[in-house]
XYZ file of C-alpha atoms in Angstrom:
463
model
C 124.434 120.462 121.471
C 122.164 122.644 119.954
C 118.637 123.495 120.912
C 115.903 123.880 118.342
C 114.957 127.435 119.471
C 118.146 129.188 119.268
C 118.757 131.513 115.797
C 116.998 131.551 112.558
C 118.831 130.523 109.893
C 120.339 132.945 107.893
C 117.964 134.422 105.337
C 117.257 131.843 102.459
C 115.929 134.822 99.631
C 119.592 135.035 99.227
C 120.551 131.477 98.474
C 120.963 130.857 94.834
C 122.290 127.332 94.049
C 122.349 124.184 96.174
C 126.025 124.453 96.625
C 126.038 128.191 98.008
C 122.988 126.244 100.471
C 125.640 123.860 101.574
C 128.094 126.172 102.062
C 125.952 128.345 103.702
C 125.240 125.184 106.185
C 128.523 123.924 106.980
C 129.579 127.673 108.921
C 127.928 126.244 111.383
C 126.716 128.944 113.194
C 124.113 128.646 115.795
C 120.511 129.445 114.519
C 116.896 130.403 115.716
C 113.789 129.912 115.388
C 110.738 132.154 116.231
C 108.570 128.584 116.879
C 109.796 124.905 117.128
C 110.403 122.452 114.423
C 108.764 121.213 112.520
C 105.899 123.767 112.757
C 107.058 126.949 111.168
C 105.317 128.946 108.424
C 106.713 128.170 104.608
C 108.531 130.644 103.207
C 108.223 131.643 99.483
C 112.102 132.161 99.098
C 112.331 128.318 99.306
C 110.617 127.649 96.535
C 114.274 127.394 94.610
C 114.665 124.251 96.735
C 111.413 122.348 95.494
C 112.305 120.575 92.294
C 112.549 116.930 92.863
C 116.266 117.225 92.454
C 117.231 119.361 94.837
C 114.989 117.957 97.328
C 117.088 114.615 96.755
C 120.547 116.652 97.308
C 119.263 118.377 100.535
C 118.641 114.385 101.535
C 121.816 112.831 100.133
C 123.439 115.627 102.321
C 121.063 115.513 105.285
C 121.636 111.693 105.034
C 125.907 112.042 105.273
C 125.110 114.903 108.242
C 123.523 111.783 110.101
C 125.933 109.350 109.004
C 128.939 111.599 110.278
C 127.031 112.527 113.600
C 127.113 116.216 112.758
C 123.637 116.670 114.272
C 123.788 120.874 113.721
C 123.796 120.334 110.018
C 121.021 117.781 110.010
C 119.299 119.696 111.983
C 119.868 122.945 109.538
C 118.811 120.450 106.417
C 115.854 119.302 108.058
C 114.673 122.540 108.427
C 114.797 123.650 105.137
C 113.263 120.074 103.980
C 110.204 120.285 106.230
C 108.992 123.502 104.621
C 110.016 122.874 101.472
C 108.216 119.307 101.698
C 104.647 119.398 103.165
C 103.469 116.204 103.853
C 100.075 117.396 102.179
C 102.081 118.950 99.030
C 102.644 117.842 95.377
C 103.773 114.093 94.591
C 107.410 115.209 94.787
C 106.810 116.968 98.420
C 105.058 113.901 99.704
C 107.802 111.967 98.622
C 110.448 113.729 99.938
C 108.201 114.309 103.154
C 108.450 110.436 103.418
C 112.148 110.622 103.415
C 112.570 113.384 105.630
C 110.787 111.240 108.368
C 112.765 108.089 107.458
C 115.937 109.522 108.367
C 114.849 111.239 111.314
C 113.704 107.680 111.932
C 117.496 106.303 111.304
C 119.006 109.206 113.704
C 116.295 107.696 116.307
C 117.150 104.133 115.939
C 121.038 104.249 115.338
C 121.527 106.664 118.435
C 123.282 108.732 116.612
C 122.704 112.422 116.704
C 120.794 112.769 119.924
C 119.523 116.393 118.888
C 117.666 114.826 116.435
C 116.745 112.004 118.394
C 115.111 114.477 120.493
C 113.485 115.787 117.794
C 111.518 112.124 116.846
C 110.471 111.551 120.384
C 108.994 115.099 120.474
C 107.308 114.624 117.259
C 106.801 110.642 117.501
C 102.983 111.027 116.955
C 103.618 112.619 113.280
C 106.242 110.453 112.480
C 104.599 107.342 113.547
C 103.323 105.328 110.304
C 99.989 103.552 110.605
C 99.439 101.556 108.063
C 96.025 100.304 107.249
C 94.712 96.634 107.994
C 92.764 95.472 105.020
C 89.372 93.710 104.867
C 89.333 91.021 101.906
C 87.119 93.305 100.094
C 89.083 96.541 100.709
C 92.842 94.595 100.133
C 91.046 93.607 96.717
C 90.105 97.092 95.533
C 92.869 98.127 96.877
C 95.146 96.149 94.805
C 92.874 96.992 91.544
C 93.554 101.035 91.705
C 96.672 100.286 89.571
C 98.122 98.082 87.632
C 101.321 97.520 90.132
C 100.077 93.831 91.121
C 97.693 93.323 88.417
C 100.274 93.108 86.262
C 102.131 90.485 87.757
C 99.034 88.749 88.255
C 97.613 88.965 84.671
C 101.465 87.685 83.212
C 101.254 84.758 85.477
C 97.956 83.137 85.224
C 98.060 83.204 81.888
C 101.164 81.857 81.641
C 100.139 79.282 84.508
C 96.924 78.393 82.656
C 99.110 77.206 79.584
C 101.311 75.382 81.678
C 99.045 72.980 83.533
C 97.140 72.416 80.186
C 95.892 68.725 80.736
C 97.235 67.817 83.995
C 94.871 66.725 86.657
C 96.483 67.833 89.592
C 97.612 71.610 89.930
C 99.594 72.232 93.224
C 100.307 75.919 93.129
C 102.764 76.892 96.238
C 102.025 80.875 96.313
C 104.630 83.154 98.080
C 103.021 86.395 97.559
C 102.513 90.203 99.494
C 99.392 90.200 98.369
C 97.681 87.604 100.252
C 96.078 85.248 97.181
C 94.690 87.824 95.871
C 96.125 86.670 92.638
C 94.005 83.260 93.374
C 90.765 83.687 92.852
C 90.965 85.235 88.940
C 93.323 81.832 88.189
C 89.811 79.501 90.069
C 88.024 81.391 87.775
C 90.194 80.558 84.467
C 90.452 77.192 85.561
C 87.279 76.243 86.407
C 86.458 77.171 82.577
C 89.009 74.126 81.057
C 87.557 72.362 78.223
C 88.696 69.164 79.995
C 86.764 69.971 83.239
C 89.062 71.904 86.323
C 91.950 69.570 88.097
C 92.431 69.156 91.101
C 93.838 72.373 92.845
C 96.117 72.030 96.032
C 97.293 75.455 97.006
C 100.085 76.175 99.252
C 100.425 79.318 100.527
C 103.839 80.999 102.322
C 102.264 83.301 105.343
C 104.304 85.817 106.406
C 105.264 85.965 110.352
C 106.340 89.342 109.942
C 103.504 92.497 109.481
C 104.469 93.482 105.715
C 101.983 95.729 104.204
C 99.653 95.491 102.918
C 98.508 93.555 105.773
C 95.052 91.847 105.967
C 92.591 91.778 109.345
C 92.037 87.612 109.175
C 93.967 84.873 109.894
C 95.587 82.732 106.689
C 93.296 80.126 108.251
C 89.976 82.341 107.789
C 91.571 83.486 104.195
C 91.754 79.816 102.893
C 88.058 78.970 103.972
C 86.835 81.579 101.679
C 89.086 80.577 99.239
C 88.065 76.753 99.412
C 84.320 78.487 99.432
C 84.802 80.188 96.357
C 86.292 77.483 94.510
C 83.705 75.551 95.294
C 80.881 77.772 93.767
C 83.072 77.446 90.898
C 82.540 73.748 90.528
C 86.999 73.334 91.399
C 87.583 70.951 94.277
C 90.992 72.594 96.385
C 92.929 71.772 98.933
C 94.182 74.737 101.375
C 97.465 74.698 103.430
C 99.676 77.573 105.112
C 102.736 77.104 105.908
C 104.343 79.743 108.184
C 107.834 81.794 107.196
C 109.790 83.956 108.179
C 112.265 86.616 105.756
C 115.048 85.390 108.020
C 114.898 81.583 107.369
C 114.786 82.177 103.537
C 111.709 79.940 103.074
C 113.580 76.571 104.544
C 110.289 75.758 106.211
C 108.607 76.047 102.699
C 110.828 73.734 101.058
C 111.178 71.395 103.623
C 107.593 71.141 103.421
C 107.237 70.588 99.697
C 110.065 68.155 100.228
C 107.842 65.382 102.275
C 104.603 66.732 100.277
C 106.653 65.051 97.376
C 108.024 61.861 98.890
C 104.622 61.487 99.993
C 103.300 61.315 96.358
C 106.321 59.585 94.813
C 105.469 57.030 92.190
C 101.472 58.574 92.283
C 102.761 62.562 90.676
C 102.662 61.752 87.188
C 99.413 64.084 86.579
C 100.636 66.669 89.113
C 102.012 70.204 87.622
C 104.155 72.508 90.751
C 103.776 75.728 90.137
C 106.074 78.378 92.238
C 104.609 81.884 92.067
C 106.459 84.596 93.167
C 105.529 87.740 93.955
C 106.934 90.277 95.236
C 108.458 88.563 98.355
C 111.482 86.636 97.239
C 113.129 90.314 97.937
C 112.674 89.714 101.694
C 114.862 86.902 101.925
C 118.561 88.463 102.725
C 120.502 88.775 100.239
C 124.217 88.808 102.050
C 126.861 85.862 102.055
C 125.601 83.781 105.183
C 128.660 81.634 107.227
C 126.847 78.020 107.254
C 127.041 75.757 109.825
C 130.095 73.576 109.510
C 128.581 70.709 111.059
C 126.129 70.311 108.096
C 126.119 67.008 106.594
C 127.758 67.670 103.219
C 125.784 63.899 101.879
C 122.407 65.512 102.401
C 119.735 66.299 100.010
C 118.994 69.723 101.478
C 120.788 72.529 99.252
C 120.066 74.928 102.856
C 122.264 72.310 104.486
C 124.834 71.422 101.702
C 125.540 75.003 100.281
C 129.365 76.270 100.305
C 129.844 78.734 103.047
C 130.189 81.469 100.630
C 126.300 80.763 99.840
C 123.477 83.377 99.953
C 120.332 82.537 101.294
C 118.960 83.513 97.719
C 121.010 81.726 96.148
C 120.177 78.553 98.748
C 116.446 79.122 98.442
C 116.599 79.082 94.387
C 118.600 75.887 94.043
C 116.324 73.944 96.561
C 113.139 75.251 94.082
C 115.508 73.710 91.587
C 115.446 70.169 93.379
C 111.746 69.704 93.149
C 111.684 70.121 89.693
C 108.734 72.570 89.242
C 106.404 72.028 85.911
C 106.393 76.312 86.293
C 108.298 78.906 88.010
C 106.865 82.616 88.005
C 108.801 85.854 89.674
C 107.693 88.712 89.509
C 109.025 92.096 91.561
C 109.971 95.493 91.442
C 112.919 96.255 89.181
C 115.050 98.627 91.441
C 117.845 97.778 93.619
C 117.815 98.373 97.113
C 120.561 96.117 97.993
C 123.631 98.687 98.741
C 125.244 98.958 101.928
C 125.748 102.828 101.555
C 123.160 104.801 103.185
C 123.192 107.264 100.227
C 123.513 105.035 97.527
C 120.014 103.115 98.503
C 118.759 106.536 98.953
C 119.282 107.451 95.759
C 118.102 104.283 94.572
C 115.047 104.733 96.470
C 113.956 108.209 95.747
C 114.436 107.711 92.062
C 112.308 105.037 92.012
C 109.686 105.370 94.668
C 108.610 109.391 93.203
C 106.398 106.743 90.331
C 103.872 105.594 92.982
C 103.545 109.080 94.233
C 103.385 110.461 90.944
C 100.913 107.491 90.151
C 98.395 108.323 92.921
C 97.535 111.629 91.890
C 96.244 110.251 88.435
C 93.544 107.957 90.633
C 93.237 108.764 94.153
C 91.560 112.086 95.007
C 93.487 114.277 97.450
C 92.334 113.626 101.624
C 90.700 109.957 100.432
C 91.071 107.161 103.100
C 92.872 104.842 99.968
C 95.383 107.575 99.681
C 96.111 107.885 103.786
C 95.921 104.046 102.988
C 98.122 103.930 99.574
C 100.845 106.475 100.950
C 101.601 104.946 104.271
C 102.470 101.778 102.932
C 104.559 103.571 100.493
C 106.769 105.354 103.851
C 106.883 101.906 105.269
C 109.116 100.975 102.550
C 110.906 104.042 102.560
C 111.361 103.689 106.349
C 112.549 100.256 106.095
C 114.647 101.219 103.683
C 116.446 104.108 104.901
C 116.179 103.996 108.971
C 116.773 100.217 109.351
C 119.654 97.773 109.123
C 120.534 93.990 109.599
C 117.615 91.903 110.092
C 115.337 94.639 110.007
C 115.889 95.759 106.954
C 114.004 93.664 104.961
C 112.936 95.571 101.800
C 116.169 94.593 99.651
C 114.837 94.846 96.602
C 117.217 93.634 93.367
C 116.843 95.167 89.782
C 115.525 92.236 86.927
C 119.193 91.610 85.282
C 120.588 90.106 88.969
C 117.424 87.814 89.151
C 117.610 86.919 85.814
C 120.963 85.412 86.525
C 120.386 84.134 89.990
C 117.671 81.754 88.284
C 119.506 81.206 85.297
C 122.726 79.995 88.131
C 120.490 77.718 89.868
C 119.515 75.858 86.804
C 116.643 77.467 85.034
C 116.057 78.696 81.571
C 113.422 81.194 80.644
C 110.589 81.285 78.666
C 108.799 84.202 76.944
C 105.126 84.840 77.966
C 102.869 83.828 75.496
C 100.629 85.962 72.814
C 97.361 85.218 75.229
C 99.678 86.877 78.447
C 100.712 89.832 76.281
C 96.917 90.074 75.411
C 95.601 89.909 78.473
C 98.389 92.765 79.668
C 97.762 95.117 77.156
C 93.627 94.826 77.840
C 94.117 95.121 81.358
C 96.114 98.206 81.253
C 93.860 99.809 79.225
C 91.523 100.350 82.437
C 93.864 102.480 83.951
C 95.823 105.862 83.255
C 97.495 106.803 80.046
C 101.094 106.844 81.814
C 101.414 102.639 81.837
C 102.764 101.284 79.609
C 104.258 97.604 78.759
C 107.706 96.453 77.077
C 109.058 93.561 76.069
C 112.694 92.415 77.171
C 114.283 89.167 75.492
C 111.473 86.898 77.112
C 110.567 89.101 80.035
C 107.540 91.552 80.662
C 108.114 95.057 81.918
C 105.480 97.642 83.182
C 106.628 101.004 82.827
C 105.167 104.293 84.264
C 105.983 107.213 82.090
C 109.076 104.650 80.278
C 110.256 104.341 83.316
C 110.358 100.730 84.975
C 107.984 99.521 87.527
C 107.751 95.754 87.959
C 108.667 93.059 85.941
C 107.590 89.441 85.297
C 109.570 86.480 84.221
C 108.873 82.620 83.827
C 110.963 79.827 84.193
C 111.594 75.772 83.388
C 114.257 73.754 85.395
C 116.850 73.347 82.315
């Protein structure tokens, strides 16, 4: 096993390509270093290393070292990634900083390369992620910096707002990251109806697990300001939480709704369901389950009755089929997460994840509290998805086109957002930086940084 203090490596000015780098790497021969990793002075001959795409090549092959247990060429990788990545550097360092510390991470958690596990305890303090917990106030300005959940929101309350057009119950079951912050710009718009505001019952799916962003009250606490707010805004509501975990794919949820509605049989007329979804039907796992073969294939459950070749996806979108929503919204991020290959979601990851880097230097200046704030919930996500597997893993993100026909499977049909929603999108975008942008796709919305893809929203009818 090889000790961090034992040869430099050999002298990088004469690398020229990536490939010669690798090559170089694989010898294998011992190096040393004049002071420990990771705390040695950058050296202008890497600078041939810092474009964003070699950065992800020196990962992709750090990644396999780790994979393969060949802990002396991590280790050589690693060194060339922490100084040609500062974790203080341009958008593309920072990002690849983040990585670099998610796979040290993985070598930490999977056992595997103990030199490098080592190297994370010695180092756990700067490797350690502390992500921020919000106030109400701070989670709110937080989420208006950028358009990233504003977007989602905008699509959907306008597209909620038509659909519960002269109904005088609204139950809106929210399943969101963001904690209702969506909630109280839709009071707002409703408490301005022609007709006078419904009634508004909101449901809201808390998360067990500690997610960022993550807020500093109770759900409990959350929904008496909520109930306070709507009432200043002349809209009687009615505030429930009901507790979930990514693991149980929402059962609790629909179970819940389930006896909400055979409580109201025969009296539901005047009552629109809206299901809005954002950007947390992701963390329900996405692999072919085994069910219980002593389900009772008679019952009304689709969690109980699915064939054992079910997903819990696929499960938890047929049972929101069952109740017969007036209005289902999803919105997420439109990457895909979901591989099984270590290097594949890397790939996946880096290539989308350098847009909120790239992002924050356009709003947030450099040392800020929002951008300590901003960034470390970005490495969560990279840890998560990069260090972590099984149950843990729970950031398995799926691109538009494999939602699209998960919904369209479990018996909905689309419908395109209407000229008010593409309105209100375009307006709202125009407070921030130059780079969004918004595109159209069949009846979906897409927000683009750059051209590239960022989040999209779509809404569905049962069909």
């Amino acid at each position: 096993m090889m000790r961090f203090n034992e040869t430099p490596p050999p002298p990088l000015h004469q690398i020229t390509s990536l490939s010669n780098l690798t090559s170089t790497m694989n010898n294998k021969a011992q190096i040393q270093r004049a002071s420990p990793w990771p705390g040695f002075p950058t050296s202008k001959s890497l600078g041939i290393f810092g474009d964003a795409n070699c950065m992800e090549q020196l990962l992709v092959h750090c990644a396999n070292a780790i994979e393969s247990n060949d802990a002396t060429l991590a280790q050589q990788i690693l060194w060339v990634l922490n100084n040609i990545a500062p974790p203080d550097g341009d958008s593309n360092q920072r990002l690849a900083s983040g990585f670099l510390r998610a796979l040290i991470a993985r070598a930490a958690h999977s056992g595997t390369c103990k030199a490098l596990t080592a190297m994370a305890d010695a180092h756990a303090s700067t490797l350690a992620i502390d992500t921020h917990k919000f106030t109400v106030i701070e989670l709110a300005s937080f989420v208006d910096l950028t358009p990233w959940h504003r977007f989602g929101f905008t699509a959907a309350n306008a597209a909620i707002l038509e659909a519960v057009d002269g109904f005088s119950i609204v139950h809106i079951v929210d399943m969101s990251s963001t904690h209702c912050m969506q909630i109280p710009t839709l009071i707002d718009s409703i408490a301005k109806r022609p007709d006078g505001p419904p009634l508004l019952k909101l449901t809201v799916a808390g998360f067990t697990e500690d997610v960022p962003p993550t807020l500093d009250l109770s759900y409990e606490e959350l929904g008496a300001k909520l109930v306070s707010f709507a009432r200043s805004r002349n809209v009687v509501m009615e505030f429930r939480v009901i507790p979930w975990s990514s693991s149980n794919g929402f059962c609790t949820l629909i179970d819940h709704l389930r006896v909400q509605q055979h409580l109201m049989y025969g009296e539901s007329q005047g009552e629109a369901l809206i299901i809005n979804c954002h950007m947390m039907l992701h963390y329900i796992p996405e692999e072919t389950l085994t069910m219980n073969s002593n389900a009772n294939p008679s019952t009304s459950n689709p969690f109980e009755s699915s064939s054992p070749n079910s997903s819990l996806r696929t499960m938890f979108l047929k049972a929101l089929r069952s109740l017969d929503p007036t209005l289902v919204i999803l919105v997420d991020e439109d990457t895909d997460f979901t591989s099984n290959n270590l290097v594949c979601r890397l790939r996946s990851a880096f290539n989308y994840l350098w847009i909120p880097y790239d992002t924050i230097d356009t709003f947030l200046p450099k040392g800020s509290k929002q951008r300590q704030w901003y960034e470390a919930d970005i490495c969560w996500k990279i840890e998560n998805v990069i260090a972590h597997e099984g149950a843990q893993r729970v950031e398995r993100l799926e691109p538009k086109s494999q939602w699209v026909q998960r919904m369209r499977n479990a018996g909905f049909r689309g419908i395109p957002f209407g000229e008010e929603a593409v309105s209100e999108v375009k307006s709202m975008l125009d407070e921030h930086a130059a780079g969004w942008g918004l595109k159209k796709e069949d009846d979906d919305l897409v927000l683009t940084w750059k051209g590239h893809n960022v989040v999209f929203a779509t809404a569905w009818i049962p069909s």
